[in-house]
Structures are given as C-alpha cells and as structure tokens.
Short mmCIF file of C-alpha atoms in Angstrom, two decimals:
data_model
loop_
_atom_site.label_atom_id
_atom_site.label_comp_id
_atom_site.label_asym_id
_atom_site.label_seq_id
_atom_site.Cartn_x
_atom_site.Cartn_y
_atom_site.Cartn_z
CA MET A 478 -4.31 6.18 21.83
CA GLY A 479 -1.29 7.95 20.41
CA ILE A 480 1.74 9.15 22.34
CA TRP A 481 4.00 12.01 21.22
CA LEU A 482 7.72 11.30 21.01
CA SER A 483 8.57 14.88 21.88
CA GLN A 484 12.34 14.51 22.23
CA VAL A 485 12.63 13.00 18.79
CA ALA A 486 10.22 15.59 17.37
CA ARG A 487 12.46 18.39 18.66
CA GLY A 488 15.58 16.70 17.31
CA GLN A 489 16.91 16.12 20.83
CA GLY A 490 17.30 12.36 20.61
CA PRO A 491 17.88 9.52 18.19
CA CYS A 492 14.93 8.16 16.30
CA PRO A 493 14.06 4.68 17.64
CA PHE A 494 13.42 3.45 14.10
CA CYS A 495 16.50 4.76 12.29
CA ASN A 496 18.96 5.25 15.19
CA GLN A 497 19.80 8.69 13.80
CA ASN A 498 19.33 12.23 15.09
CA SER A 499 16.71 13.62 12.76
CA ARG A 500 16.61 17.43 12.79
CA ASN A 501 13.88 17.45 10.15
CA LEU A 502 11.41 15.48 12.25
CA ARG A 503 8.57 17.69 13.46
CA GLN A 504 5.85 15.29 14.55
CA CYS A 505 6.03 11.63 15.49
CA GLN A 506 3.03 9.72 16.72
CA ALA A 507 3.25 6.10 17.90
CA ARG A 508 0.33 3.73 18.14
CA GLU A 509 0.58 0.45 19.95
CA THR A 510 -1.64 -1.52 17.59
CA ASP A 511 -1.45 0.29 14.24
CA GLY A 512 2.29 0.95 14.15
CA THR A 513 3.82 4.41 14.07
CA VAL A 514 3.18 7.54 12.01
CA PHE A 515 5.97 10.03 11.32
CA ARG A 516 5.25 13.46 9.84
CA ILE A 517 8.48 14.99 8.62
CA LEU A 518 8.90 18.52 7.31
CA THR A 519 11.98 18.94 5.15
CA ARG A 520 13.29 20.79 2.12
CA ALA A 521 14.92 19.53 -1.05
CA GLU A 522 16.46 21.13 -4.09
CA GLY A 523 14.05 20.95 -6.98
CA PHE A 524 13.97 22.02 -10.59
CA MET A 525 16.00 25.15 -11.42
CA ASP A 526 17.66 24.89 -7.98
CA ALA A 527 14.47 26.01 -6.22
CA ASP A 528 14.23 25.07 -2.54
CA ILE A 529 11.02 23.01 -2.22
CA PRO A 530 9.37 22.32 1.16
CA LEU A 531 8.05 18.77 1.54
CA GLN A 532 5.81 17.08 4.09
CA LEU A 533 6.54 13.36 4.20
CA VAL A 534 4.22 11.08 6.15
CA PHE A 535 5.53 7.59 6.93
CA HIS A 536 3.19 4.94 8.35
CA LEU A 537 5.37 2.20 9.83
CA PRO A 538 3.41 -1.06 10.32
CA VAL A 539 4.02 -3.09 13.47
CA ASN A 540 6.23 -5.49 11.50
CA TYR A 541 8.39 -2.68 10.06
CA PRO A 542 11.10 -2.83 8.76
CA SER A 543 10.27 -6.31 7.46
CA CYS A 544 7.70 -4.70 5.15
CA LEU A 545 7.43 -1.36 3.42
CA PRO A 546 6.06 1.76 5.11
CA GLY A 547 3.05 3.59 3.79
CA ILE A 548 4.13 6.96 2.37
CA VAL A 549 2.25 10.19 1.62
CA VAL A 550 3.97 13.17 -0.02
CA ASN A 551 2.53 16.68 0.18
CA SER A 552 3.86 20.03 -1.04
CA GLU A 553 2.24 23.30 -2.04
CA HIS A 554 5.03 23.69 -4.62
CA LEU A 555 4.34 20.42 -6.47
CA THR A 556 1.41 19.23 -8.56
CA ARG A 557 -0.62 16.22 -7.51
CA ALA A 558 1.06 14.15 -10.23
CA GLU A 559 4.52 15.20 -9.03
CA CYS A 560 3.65 14.27 -5.43
CA GLU A 561 2.52 10.85 -6.61
CA ILE A 562 5.71 10.28 -8.61
CA VAL A 563 7.88 11.28 -5.64
CA LYS A 564 5.96 8.79 -3.49
CA GLU A 565 6.43 6.00 -6.04
CA LYS A 566 10.18 6.69 -6.24
CA LEU A 567 10.43 6.64 -2.43
CA LEU A 568 8.66 3.26 -2.35
CA GLU A 569 11.03 1.91 -5.00
CA GLN A 570 13.97 3.05 -2.91
CA ALA A 571 12.39 1.57 0.22
CA GLU A 572 12.29 -1.85 -1.46
CA THR A 573 16.10 -1.81 -1.56
CA LEU A 574 16.21 -1.19 2.20
CA LEU A 575 13.83 -3.91 3.45
CA SER A 576 14.71 -5.35 6.87
CA GLU A 577 16.72 -2.20 7.68
CA PRO A 578 15.54 0.99 9.45
CA MET A 579 14.89 3.25 6.47
CA VAL A 580 13.05 6.49 7.34
CA HIS A 581 16.22 8.52 7.80
CA GLU A 582 17.78 7.05 4.65
CA LEU A 583 14.65 7.82 2.60
CA VAL A 584 14.58 11.45 3.77
CA LEU A 585 18.25 11.88 2.84
CA TRP A 586 17.66 10.17 -0.49
CA ILE A 587 14.79 12.46 -1.52
CA GLN A 588 16.78 15.53 -0.44
CA GLN A 589 19.56 14.44 -2.81
CA ASN A 590 17.39 13.22 -5.69
CA LEU A 591 14.25 15.37 -5.89
CA ARG A 592 15.65 17.59 -8.64
CA HIS A 593 16.48 14.54 -10.77
CA ILE A 594 12.97 13.12 -10.30
CA LEU A 595 11.27 16.40 -11.21
CA LYS A 596 13.36 16.76 -14.39
CA ARG A 597 12.08 13.44 -15.73
CA PRO A 598 9.32 13.63 -18.37
CA GLU A 599 6.81 11.64 -16.31
CA ALA A 600 6.92 14.28 -13.56
CA GLY A 601 5.49 16.99 -15.80
CA GLY A 602 1.95 18.00 -16.54
CA GLY A 603 -1.00 19.14 -14.48
CA SER A 604 -1.34 22.29 -12.45
CA GLU A 605 -3.38 21.13 -9.45
CA LYS A 606 -1.32 21.41 -6.28
CA CYS A 607 -0.87 18.51 -3.90
CA THR A 608 -1.85 19.88 -0.50
CA SER A 609 -3.66 17.14 1.36
CA ALA A 610 -3.18 13.48 2.28
CA ALA A 611 -6.29 12.61 0.29
CA SER A 612 -4.77 14.00 -2.91
CA THR A 613 -2.38 11.15 -3.62
CA THR A 614 -3.66 9.60 -6.82
CA VAL A 615 -3.25 10.32 -10.51
CA ASP A 616 -5.96 7.89 -11.58
CA ASP A 617 -9.57 9.00 -11.19
CA GLY A 618 -12.39 6.61 -10.37
CA LEU A 619 -12.71 3.29 -8.60
CA TRP A 620 -10.53 0.31 -9.53
CA MET A 621 -10.88 -3.40 -8.90
CA THR A 622 -8.47 -6.32 -8.90
CA LEU A 623 -8.80 -10.05 -8.30
CA LEU A 624 -5.94 -11.97 -6.68
CA HIS A 625 -5.43 -15.72 -6.38
CA LEU A 626 -3.56 -17.27 -3.45
CA ASP A 627 -2.22 -20.80 -3.66
CA HIS A 628 -2.64 -21.62 0.03
CA MET A 629 -2.73 -20.33 3.61
CA ARG A 630 -0.99 -22.33 6.31
CA ALA A 631 -1.47 -19.85 9.17
CA LYS A 632 -5.02 -19.04 8.09
CA THR A 633 -6.26 -17.15 11.17
CA LYS A 634 -3.30 -14.77 11.29
CA TYR A 635 -3.22 -14.41 7.50
CA VAL A 636 -6.90 -13.46 7.33
CA ARG A 637 -6.50 -10.95 10.17
CA THR A 638 -3.55 -9.34 8.34
CA VAL A 639 -5.46 -9.07 5.05
CA GLU A 640 -8.42 -7.47 6.84
CA LYS A 641 -6.12 -4.91 8.51
CA TRP A 642 -4.39 -3.99 5.24
CA ALA A 643 -7.74 -3.54 3.50
CA SER A 644 -8.95 -1.34 6.35
CA ASP A 645 -5.77 0.76 6.49
CA LEU A 646 -5.87 1.35 2.72
CA ARG A 647 -9.64 1.96 2.61
CA LEU A 648 -10.24 -0.99 0.29
CA THR A 649 -13.48 -2.94 0.10
CA GLY A 650 -14.31 -6.32 -1.41
CA ARG A 651 -14.10 -9.98 -0.47
CA LEU A 652 -11.65 -12.60 0.78
CA MET A 653 -13.23 -15.76 -0.64
CA PHE A 654 -12.67 -19.42 0.22
CA MET A 655 -14.16 -22.26 -1.82
CA GLY A 656 -12.50 -25.63 -1.26
CA LYS A 657 -8.82 -25.07 -2.06
CA ILE A 658 -9.51 -21.89 -4.02
CA ILE A 659 -8.57 -18.63 -2.26
CA LEU A 660 -9.45 -15.32 -3.94
CA ILE A 661 -9.11 -11.70 -2.86
CA LEU A 662 -11.32 -9.18 -4.66
CA LEU A 663 -10.39 -5.57 -3.94
CA GLN A 664 -12.05 -2.27 -4.82
CA GLY A 665 -10.67 1.19 -4.16
CA ASP A 666 -8.14 3.78 -5.20
CA ARG A 667 -5.76 2.28 -7.77
CA ASN A 668 -2.66 3.40 -5.91
CA ASN A 669 -3.97 1.97 -2.65
CA ILE A 670 -4.44 -1.36 -4.44
CA LYS A 671 -0.82 -1.11 -5.62
CA GLU A 672 0.29 -0.47 -2.03
CA TYR A 673 -1.70 -3.51 -0.92
CA LEU A 674 0.12 -5.65 -3.47
CA ILE A 675 3.47 -4.39 -2.19
CA LEU A 676 2.51 -5.37 1.36
CA GLN A 677 1.21 -8.73 0.19
CA LYS A 678 4.47 -9.55 -1.58
CA THR A 679 7.00 -8.11 0.86
CA CYS A 680 5.62 -8.85 4.35
CA LYS A 681 5.91 -12.18 6.14
CA VAL A 682 2.24 -13.10 6.22
CA ASP A 683 2.33 -16.91 6.34
CA VAL A 684 4.51 -19.78 7.54
CA ASP A 685 6.38 -22.37 5.50
CA SER A 686 6.20 -26.15 5.92
CA SER A 687 8.56 -25.95 8.90
CA GLY A 688 6.46 -23.29 10.65
CA LYS A 689 8.87 -20.43 9.95
CA LYS A 690 7.42 -17.05 8.97
CA CYS A 691 7.63 -16.44 5.22
CA LYS A 692 6.58 -14.01 2.50
CA GLU A 693 3.82 -14.73 0.02
CA LYS A 694 5.50 -16.10 -3.10
CA MET A 695 2.52 -17.81 -4.72
CA ILE A 696 0.11 -14.99 -5.49
CA SER A 697 -1.13 -14.02 -8.94
CA VAL A 698 -3.17 -11.09 -10.25
CA LEU A 699 -6.00 -12.60 -12.30
CA PHE A 700 -7.33 -9.28 -13.56
CA GLU A 701 -7.39 -5.55 -12.91
CA THR A 702 -9.98 -3.17 -14.30
CA LYS A 703 -11.62 0.17 -13.71
CA VAL A 704 -15.00 -0.34 -12.06
CA GLN A 705 -17.76 0.00 -14.63
CA THR A 706 -21.40 1.00 -14.21
CA GLU A 707 -22.51 -2.64 -14.25
CA HIS A 708 -20.17 -3.59 -11.42
CA LYS A 709 -21.37 -3.68 -7.82
CA ARG A 710 -19.74 -1.23 -5.40
CA PHE A 711 -18.75 -3.11 -2.25
CA LEU A 712 -19.37 -1.13 0.93
CA ALA A 713 -17.04 -3.16 3.17
CA PHE A 714 -14.35 -5.83 3.11
CA GLU A 715 -15.74 -9.22 4.14
CA VAL A 716 -14.37 -12.73 4.57
CA LYS A 717 -16.70 -15.35 3.08
CA GLU A 718 -16.62 -19.14 2.63
CA TYR A 719 -18.58 -20.88 -0.10
CA SER A 720 -19.70 -24.50 -0.01
CA SER A 721 -19.90 -24.93 -3.79
CA LEU A 722 -18.72 -23.48 -7.07
CA ASP A 723 -22.29 -22.46 -7.88
CA GLU A 724 -22.42 -20.38 -4.69
CA LEU A 725 -19.13 -18.68 -5.59
CA GLN A 726 -20.36 -18.04 -9.13
CA LYS A 727 -23.52 -16.42 -7.77
CA GLU A 728 -21.36 -14.00 -5.75
CA PHE A 729 -19.57 -12.92 -8.92
CA GLU A 730 -22.79 -12.66 -10.92
CA THR A 731 -24.37 -10.50 -8.21
CA ALA A 732 -21.34 -8.22 -8.45
CA GLY A 733 -21.75 -7.91 -12.23
CA LEU A 734 -18.64 -10.02 -12.85
CA LYS A 735 -20.11 -13.04 -14.64
CA LYS A 736 -17.78 -12.75 -17.64
CA LEU A 737 -14.68 -12.34 -15.48
CA PHE A 738 -15.70 -15.37 -13.44
CA SER A 739 -15.93 -17.47 -16.61
CA GLU A 740 -12.62 -16.21 -17.97
CA PHE A 741 -10.46 -16.31 -14.85
CA VAL A 742 -12.01 -18.26 -11.97
CA LEU A 743 -13.42 -21.35 -13.71
CA ARG A 744 -9.98 -22.31 -15.02
CA LEU A 745 -8.76 -22.61 -11.41
CA VAL A 746 -11.01 -25.64 -10.83
CA LYS A 747 -10.14 -27.48 -14.03
#
C-alpha cells in the first residue's frame, strides 16, 4: 500500500532519493516492495523558446540507484514520438549517473536540454499528442526477443528478479532451463523489451565466484523480430525446465519458432 510523501510533494523538505529540495515535485508515492514512483510536473524551454509543460514519471526500483529508473514522459504539447525520444535521452543520461541519486539531476538536465532534443531531426514527425502513460511507444505491434545467459549462480534470486521485471514491464514469454542452457524469450512492447535489457545489463542480478553481487556481463541477444501471424502469443511469463533438447525444441515448434530454434538455439549445444 502506498504512502504519500507530502512534505516532499509540497517542496517543504529534501527528497530522500536526491537529497535536494525539489520545488517541481507534485506527487511522490513510495511502495515498500515495488520501489518508489515519482510524478513530477515541470516546464522546459522547447523549440522557438516555447515554455513546454512536462509530466515526468520515475519508477525507482528497490535497488535504485544501482540500476536505472523506469521513465515515462507525457506532455500535451509534444507528439508521441517526441515524448519517446525525450524518454530515451533521459535514460541515456541516467546511464552516466548510475550508483548516484539521479532524479533531481535528470529533471535539471531535461529543463536545460529539451530545446536541443526537439531541434534534432529524429524528434520531428507525427501529430498525435502524447497524453497518457500508455502512449510511450513509436513502434506498433508486438515484438519478441530471445536472450541467452551463460550461467546463474544465485539462481533463486535471479529468477525472482527476472519474473518481477517481466511483470513490471508487462512482458510475457518463458525463462527456459535445459541442462546448462539458459534462455529468456520475451514478448511485448518493443520499448519495454529495451528497458528490460537495460535492467538486465545494469543491475546487480547475480553473484561472482566469491559470492559478491555483480552485474550480468555474459548475456547475448540471439534474435529480435516483430511477432508474425504464425507465432504464438504468450499470455503470461513462465519459468520452465526441460529434461531434453527434444522437449525444448517442441516448446519452440509449438510457438511457431521452429526455424529460429534451428538457426540460433541448436548451435548452443554443439
């Protein structure tokens, strides 16, 4: 159950995550298990010196700032594509601030740089306004990606973390174990898959040989594709273990991925 940090929301106290007085903060909701959600209303100078109101939503995972926050950008004055580009630029900036409180710095950064972002060619095009948290993608349709992990030392915790990320990002698919082979098949919004990959590569999800927490450095993307009519739509994210290669192959064939299994998975057992 959420609690409201009213003093911070009214700008009467320092933010516990950035140690700064944040006058722009309007709503801040903390959750004991899911992390914290900040909704920040601010303004930034846009194209032609126009003053553009922005709503920035930051989801801070429980292990923040060791991994990146989730970010949603909304504005009635920007197109959906422009909102998405602003979000991507904020995430790029956040990568330079890992392990440091960053919400306040990111708000200041977008206030100072929005006009430069909107003047870039990739920010143009499209007239549909970005007015809701669900409108955060440029790519239409369902996407799918297959990831290969080299190993899991802290398997129970690792699996629990992967399940939580998939749930938070509304991704479905499979976490598959067959002998020493570990695969993660994800379906969902393409940008949510990208956010998953950022979490997977930047958060300390496993332990090294000495038992110290570490980031995932041995992950590879085997393929990424838009879901086609012949592909199965997964309704949930499940963890499954297979006793043989034939059993794993049957899973892929049932999902309409026989060719991809032959091209990318079989080579892992050779």
